[in-house]
Coordinates of C-alpha atoms in Angstrom, one line a residue:
M1 CA -47.5 143.9 77.2
R2 CA -47.5 142.5 80.8
I3 CA -44.3 141.5 82.2
L4 CA -43.5 139.2 85.4
T5 CA -39.9 140.3 86.4
V6 CA -38.0 138.1 88.6
T7 CA -34.3 139.3 90.5
N8 CA -33.4 139.0 93.8
Y9 CA -32.3 142.8 94.6
Y10 CA -34.2 145.8 93.0
P11 CA -33.0 149.3 94.0
P12 CA -33.9 151.1 96.3
H13 CA -31.5 148.3 97.5
F14 CA -28.6 147.6 94.3
I15 CA -25.1 145.2 94.4
G16 CA -24.0 147.6 91.3
G17 CA -24.6 147.6 88.1
Y18 CA -26.9 144.8 87.3
E19 CA -29.6 145.9 90.0
I20 CA -29.8 149.9 88.1
A21 CA -30.4 148.7 84.9
C22 CA -33.1 146.7 85.8
K23 CA -34.7 148.6 87.4
E24 CA -33.9 151.5 84.7
T25 CA -35.1 148.1 82.2
M26 CA -38.5 148.5 84.0
D27 CA -38.7 152.1 83.8
F28 CA -38.0 152.1 80.2
L29 CA -40.6 149.1 79.4
K30 CA -43.6 150.8 82.3
N31 CA -42.4 154.3 79.8
R32 CA -43.7 152.7 76.1
G33 CA -46.7 151.6 77.9
H34 CA -46.0 147.9 79.2
E35 CA -47.2 146.5 82.6
I36 CA -44.7 145.3 85.0
M37 CA -45.3 143.3 87.8
V38 CA -41.3 143.1 90.2
V39 CA -41.4 139.7 92.3
T40 CA -37.7 140.2 94.5
S41 CA -36.5 139.5 97.5
D42 CA -37.5 140.8 101.3
Y43 CA -34.1 142.1 101.6
Q44 CA -34.7 145.6 103.4
K45 CA -38.3 145.0 102.8
T46 CA -39.9 148.8 104.8
S47 CA -44.2 148.9 105.3
R48 CA -43.7 151.3 102.3
K49 CA -47.1 150.4 99.8
E50 CA -45.3 149.9 96.6
E51 CA -47.2 149.8 93.5
G52 CA -45.9 147.1 91.0
I53 CA -43.2 145.6 93.9
L54 CA -43.5 142.4 95.5
R55 CA -41.3 141.7 98.3
D56 CA -41.7 138.3 99.1
M57 CA -39.0 136.1 98.2
H58 CA -36.6 135.2 100.8
L59 CA -32.3 134.8 99.8
T60 CA -30.4 132.3 101.1
D61 CA -26.7 131.8 101.8
Y62 CA -26.1 128.6 100.5
A63 CA -22.4 128.7 102.0
K64 CA -23.8 128.4 105.4
S65 CA -27.6 127.2 105.3
S66 CA -28.5 123.9 106.0
R67 CA -30.0 121.7 103.2
I68 CA -33.8 121.6 105.0
S69 CA -34.2 125.8 104.8
K70 CA -32.8 125.7 101.5
K71 CA -35.0 123.5 100.4
Q72 CA -37.8 125.2 103.1
D73 CA -37.2 129.4 100.8
E74 CA -36.7 127.7 97.4
Y75 CA -39.7 125.8 98.3
H76 CA -41.8 129.6 98.9
N77 CA -39.9 131.6 96.2
Y78 CA -41.8 129.2 93.5
K79 CA -44.5 129.6 95.3
T80 CA -44.9 133.3 95.3
V81 CA -44.1 133.4 91.6
L82 CA -46.1 130.7 90.5
E83 CA -49.5 132.5 93.1
T84 CA -48.4 136.3 91.0
I85 CA -48.5 134.1 88.0
R86 CA -51.7 132.9 88.4
H87 CA -53.3 136.4 89.6
F88 CA -51.5 138.8 87.2
K89 CA -50.9 136.2 83.6
P90 CA -48.4 137.8 82.4
D91 CA -47.3 137.6 78.9
L92 CA -43.5 136.2 79.4
V93 CA -41.4 136.3 82.8
Y94 CA -37.5 138.4 82.9
F95 CA -35.8 136.7 84.6
W96 CA -33.2 138.9 85.4
S97 CA -30.1 137.7 88.9
L98 CA -31.7 134.4 90.3
R99 CA -28.4 134.3 92.7
G100 CA -29.7 133.4 97.0
I101 CA -33.8 132.0 95.3
G102 CA -32.8 129.2 93.5
L103 CA -33.9 128.0 90.0
L104 CA -37.2 126.7 91.6
V105 CA -39.0 130.4 90.1
I106 CA -38.4 128.9 86.7
K107 CA -40.5 125.5 87.1
A108 CA -43.3 128.4 88.1
A109 CA -43.4 129.9 84.5
Q110 CA -42.8 126.4 82.6
Q111 CA -45.7 124.7 84.6
Q112 CA -48.0 127.9 83.5
N113 CA -47.0 127.6 80.4
I114 CA -45.4 130.8 79.8
P115 CA -42.8 132.6 77.7
Y116 CA -39.7 133.2 79.6
V117 CA -36.3 134.6 78.9
F118 CA -33.3 135.7 81.1
E119 CA -31.1 138.9 81.7
I120 CA -27.4 137.7 82.0
G121 CA -25.2 140.5 83.9
D122 CA -23.4 138.3 86.0
F123 CA -22.9 134.5 86.5
W124 CA -24.9 134.1 89.4
M125 CA -26.2 130.4 87.9
Y126 CA -22.5 128.8 88.6
G127 CA -23.4 128.9 92.3
Y128 CA -26.0 126.1 91.9
M129 CA -23.3 123.9 89.9
Q130 CA -22.7 120.3 91.7
K131 CA -19.2 120.3 92.6
G132 CA -17.3 118.3 90.5
S133 CA -19.1 118.5 87.4
P134 CA -18.0 119.4 84.1
L135 CA -18.3 122.8 83.1
K136 CA -20.0 122.5 79.6
Q137 CA -22.9 120.2 80.8
K138 CA -26.0 121.7 80.6
I139 CA -27.5 123.8 83.7
K140 CA -30.6 120.6 83.7
S141 CA -28.0 117.8 84.1
L142 CA -26.2 120.2 86.9
L143 CA -29.7 120.7 89.2
P144 CA -31.1 117.0 89.8
F145 CA -32.5 118.2 93.0
L146 CA -34.8 120.5 91.1
G147 CA -36.5 117.2 90.3
Y148 CA -37.5 118.9 87.2
G149 CA -35.6 117.7 83.8
N150 CA -36.0 121.1 81.5
T151 CA -33.7 123.4 83.2
S152 CA -31.4 125.2 81.1
I153 CA -30.7 129.0 81.5
S154 CA -32.1 129.9 77.5
P155 CA -33.2 131.9 76.0
A156 CA -30.4 134.6 77.1
I157 CA -29.6 138.3 76.5
C158 CA -26.4 138.7 77.7
V159 CA -24.8 142.2 78.5
S160 CA -21.4 141.9 75.9
E161 CA -20.3 139.5 73.5
W162 CA -17.7 137.0 76.3
V163 CA -20.7 137.2 78.4
A164 CA -22.5 135.2 75.3
R165 CA -19.9 132.8 74.3
E166 CA -19.3 131.7 78.2
M167 CA -23.0 130.6 78.5
R168 CA -22.8 128.8 75.1
E169 CA -20.3 127.3 75.6
K170 CA -20.4 126.7 79.9
Y171 CA -24.2 127.0 80.6
G172 CA -25.6 125.2 77.7
S173 CA -27.1 128.3 76.8
E174 CA -29.2 127.3 73.0
T175 CA -30.3 130.8 72.2
T176 CA -28.8 134.0 73.1
Y177 CA -28.3 137.5 72.6
V178 CA -26.1 140.4 72.8
Y179 CA -27.6 143.4 74.2
P180 CA -25.1 146.1 76.2
N181 CA -26.7 148.1 79.4
A182 CA -27.1 151.7 77.7
T183 CA -27.3 155.0 80.1
K184 CA -29.1 158.1 79.5
I185 CA -27.0 160.7 77.6
P186 CA -27.4 164.0 80.2
E187 CA -26.3 167.8 77.9
K188 CA -22.9 167.0 76.5
K189 CA -20.2 168.5 79.3
I190 CA -16.4 168.5 79.7
S191 CA -14.5 169.6 82.7
E192 CA -12.6 172.9 82.1
H193 CA -10.9 171.9 85.3
T194 CA -7.5 172.9 86.2
E195 CA -6.8 170.7 88.9
I196 CA -7.8 167.1 87.9
K197 CA -9.8 164.9 89.5
F198 CA -9.6 160.8 89.3
V199 CA -13.4 159.1 90.0
F200 CA -13.2 155.6 91.6
A201 CA -16.8 154.2 91.7
G202 CA -18.5 151.0 92.0
R203 CA -18.0 148.3 95.7
I204 CA -15.3 148.5 97.1
E205 CA -13.7 144.6 97.7
E206 CA -10.6 143.3 96.4
E207 CA -11.8 142.3 93.1
K208 CA -12.5 146.1 92.3
G209 CA -9.0 147.0 92.5
L210 CA -9.5 150.2 95.0
D211 CA -5.9 149.7 96.5
L212 CA -4.0 149.2 92.8
A213 CA -5.4 153.1 92.3
I214 CA -4.2 154.9 95.6
E215 CA -0.8 152.7 94.8
A216 CA -0.6 154.0 91.2
L217 CA -1.4 157.6 92.0
K218 CA 1.3 157.2 95.3
R219 CA 3.9 157.1 93.2
F220 CA 2.4 159.6 90.6
A221 CA 2.7 162.0 93.5
L222 CA 6.3 160.8 94.6
R223 CA 6.8 160.7 91.0
H224 CA 5.4 164.4 90.4
P225 CA 4.9 166.2 93.7
E226 CA 4.7 169.5 92.5
S227 CA 1.4 167.6 90.3
K228 CA -2.0 168.2 92.0
F229 CA -4.5 165.9 92.0
I230 CA -7.9 164.7 93.6
L231 CA -9.3 161.2 93.9
D232 CA -12.9 160.6 94.8
I233 CA -14.1 157.3 95.9
Y234 CA -17.3 156.2 95.5
G235 CA -19.3 153.2 96.7
N236 CA -19.3 150.4 99.7
G237 CA -17.8 147.7 100.6
D238 CA -15.6 145.1 102.6
P239 CA -14.8 146.8 106.0
D240 CA -11.6 145.6 106.0
Y241 CA -11.1 145.9 102.9
I242 CA -12.3 150.3 103.0
A243 CA -9.1 150.1 106.5
K244 CA -6.8 148.7 104.4
C245 CA -7.2 151.1 101.4
K246 CA -7.4 153.9 103.8
D247 CA -3.9 152.9 105.6
M248 CA -2.9 153.2 101.9
A249 CA -3.2 156.4 100.9
E250 CA -2.5 157.7 103.8
P251 CA 1.0 159.4 102.1
I252 CA -1.7 160.9 99.7
A253 CA -4.3 161.6 102.1
S254 CA -4.9 165.4 101.8
S255 CA -6.0 164.1 98.1
V256 CA -7.4 161.6 98.8
N257 CA -11.9 161.7 99.9
F258 CA -13.6 159.0 101.2
K259 CA -16.9 159.3 99.9
G260 CA -19.1 156.6 100.4
K261 CA -22.1 155.4 98.3
V262 CA -24.1 157.9 96.4
T263 CA -27.1 157.1 93.9
S264 CA -26.5 161.0 91.9
R265 CA -24.1 160.0 89.3
E266 CA -24.0 164.0 88.5
E267 CA -23.1 163.8 92.0
I268 CA -20.0 161.1 90.6
Y269 CA -19.3 162.6 87.6
T270 CA -19.3 166.4 87.7
G271 CA -16.1 168.3 87.6
A272 CA -14.4 164.3 86.8
S273 CA -11.6 164.8 84.4
A274 CA -10.9 160.3 84.5
L275 CA -12.2 157.2 86.4
L276 CA -10.4 154.9 87.5
M277 CA -11.3 151.4 87.1
P278 CA -8.7 148.6 87.8
T279 CA -10.7 145.8 88.1
R280 CA -9.4 142.7 88.6
M281 CA -12.7 140.0 88.1
R282 CA -13.8 139.1 85.0
E283 CA -16.4 142.4 84.3
P284 CA -19.8 141.2 82.3
F285 CA -19.2 145.0 80.6
G286 CA -18.6 147.6 83.2
L287 CA -22.2 150.1 83.5
V288 CA -19.9 152.8 85.4
I289 CA -17.7 153.2 82.3
I290 CA -20.4 154.6 79.9
E291 CA -22.4 156.5 82.7
A292 CA -19.0 158.3 83.1
M293 CA -18.9 158.8 79.5
A294 CA -21.8 159.9 78.9
H295 CA -21.1 162.6 81.4
G296 CA -17.7 163.0 79.8
C297 CA -15.4 161.9 82.3
A298 CA -12.1 160.0 80.3
V299 CA -12.4 156.4 81.6
I300 CA -8.4 154.7 82.4
A301 CA -9.4 150.9 83.1
S302 CA -8.7 147.4 82.8
D303 CA -7.8 145.8 79.6
D304 CA -10.0 142.4 79.4
Y305 CA -13.3 141.0 79.2
G306 CA -16.7 144.0 79.2
P307 CA -14.3 147.4 79.7
A308 CA -12.6 145.7 76.6
E309 CA -15.2 145.4 74.2
I310 CA -16.6 148.9 74.9
I311 CA -13.3 150.8 74.9
D312 CA -10.9 152.0 71.6
H313 CA -8.0 151.9 73.3
G314 CA -6.0 155.8 72.8
Q315 CA -9.0 156.4 70.9
N316 CA -12.7 157.0 73.8
G317 CA -10.3 156.1 76.7
L318 CA -7.2 154.0 77.9
L319 CA -6.5 150.7 78.6
F320 CA -4.0 148.9 80.9
E321 CA -2.5 145.2 81.7
T322 CA -4.4 144.4 84.8
N323 CA -2.9 144.0 87.8
N324 CA 0.5 146.3 86.2
I325 CA 0.3 149.8 88.8
N326 CA 3.2 150.7 86.4
D327 CA 1.3 150.7 83.1
L328 CA -1.9 152.5 85.3
L329 CA 0.5 155.2 86.5
S330 CA 1.8 155.2 82.4
Q331 CA -2.0 156.0 81.7
I332 CA -2.9 158.3 84.5
E333 CA 0.3 159.6 83.3
K334 CA -1.0 160.6 80.1
V335 CA -4.4 162.2 80.8
Y336 CA -2.8 164.5 83.6
F337 CA 0.0 166.1 81.4
D338 CA -1.5 165.8 78.0
K339 CA -4.8 168.3 77.5
E340 CA -5.7 167.9 74.1
C341 CA -5.1 163.3 74.8
L342 CA -7.7 163.7 78.0
K343 CA -10.0 166.1 75.9
K344 CA -10.2 164.0 72.9
L345 CA -10.7 161.3 75.3
Q346 CA -13.4 162.5 77.1
E347 CA -15.1 164.4 73.6
N348 CA -14.8 161.1 71.8
G349 CA -16.1 158.5 74.9
Y350 CA -19.3 160.8 75.2
E351 CA -20.0 160.4 71.6
H352 CA -19.9 156.7 71.7
V353 CA -22.2 156.1 74.3
R354 CA -24.2 158.7 72.5
N355 CA -24.5 156.4 69.4
H356 CA -23.9 152.8 71.0
Y357 CA -25.1 152.5 74.6
N358 CA -27.9 155.2 74.5
I359 CA -30.7 153.8 76.6
Q360 CA -33.9 155.3 74.4
K361 CA -31.6 153.2 70.9
V362 CA -31.0 150.1 73.4
K363 CA -34.2 149.1 75.1
S364 CA -36.3 150.3 72.2
K365 CA -34.4 147.1 70.5
I366 CA -34.9 144.6 73.6
E367 CA -38.5 145.5 73.5
V368 CA -39.1 144.4 70.3
L369 CA -36.9 141.0 71.3
L370 CA -39.3 140.5 74.4
K371 CA -42.1 141.3 71.9
E372 CA -41.0 138.7 69.8
I373 CA -40.4 135.5 72.8
A374 CA -43.3 136.7 73.8
G375 CA -45.2 135.7 70.7
V376 CA -46.8 139.5 71.2
H377 CA -47.4 140.7 67.4
P378 CA -47.5 145.1 67.7

């Protein structure tokens, strides 16, 4: 099967789990013998030749760009996808995030009568909605500037049940499927270190809640001054917020390490006792949760949306009330002082991911679905 994938970012550049999941899906499909062509933006484009990747679409800042500039970028992206379809002749167009790209690229697939499907890992389509329009109207009624009335975000492969529900109820997706993100399962390694090490991994922005983790650990240090720990922080993001977090961490600075952005999961999770995910946002899924579990690392996360669908509290992870620092502190104390609890969470988390989020199992099911949508029979 020939698959054309359209997405705003594609590794090595990535914002978060969405882009990583996209590349891992493409790698899986390539290994299964499918021919893959990726069309993405020219963000951080280099002169290096990349087989099967065209970095030629324009990213638009819809909040700052002029109307004319937006139209020009949208039309350029439409022509780029249209010409690629004509040249590559795909059996299926696989749309991922179109944030900053525009929805006109969908028209290219429709005009050529190519089956297409959307992978929904966040609500990128929200930015294309007109102010004041009822949320429950379909995307096609919200985007008259396309000049093309048959635009809808359907069929949609959604990463969680709550995302699928929202796509149906707020964005008018008529057909939705739920297939979670997935990860590779390394050989089982449970941390046996005597010193407890916590990790935070992801974008360092206020909505991700790093300040909550730092404040909880500051309170922990005051309450238990003889109990040593390490907090390793991986990621980059908002410079002002990072500076704020560094200032907050000053009283426990000897225990806190800002490591920057890394791509190696082994570097992040080797020797880690527990991942702290104190997110404030409506997480569509939470890829870092299953990555941590797969590396034998316990997880403490906010108790709503994506994390709540993955974690069975007290069995394979711990949940705390979103934004509640004292509740987060209580969960930290559990894994710190109850070694049997920590070991149980690490072992059960690993088995949970192995059984439900194994990349081979999940992507094989998606492969079957893609063939059905494309009308390609085994």
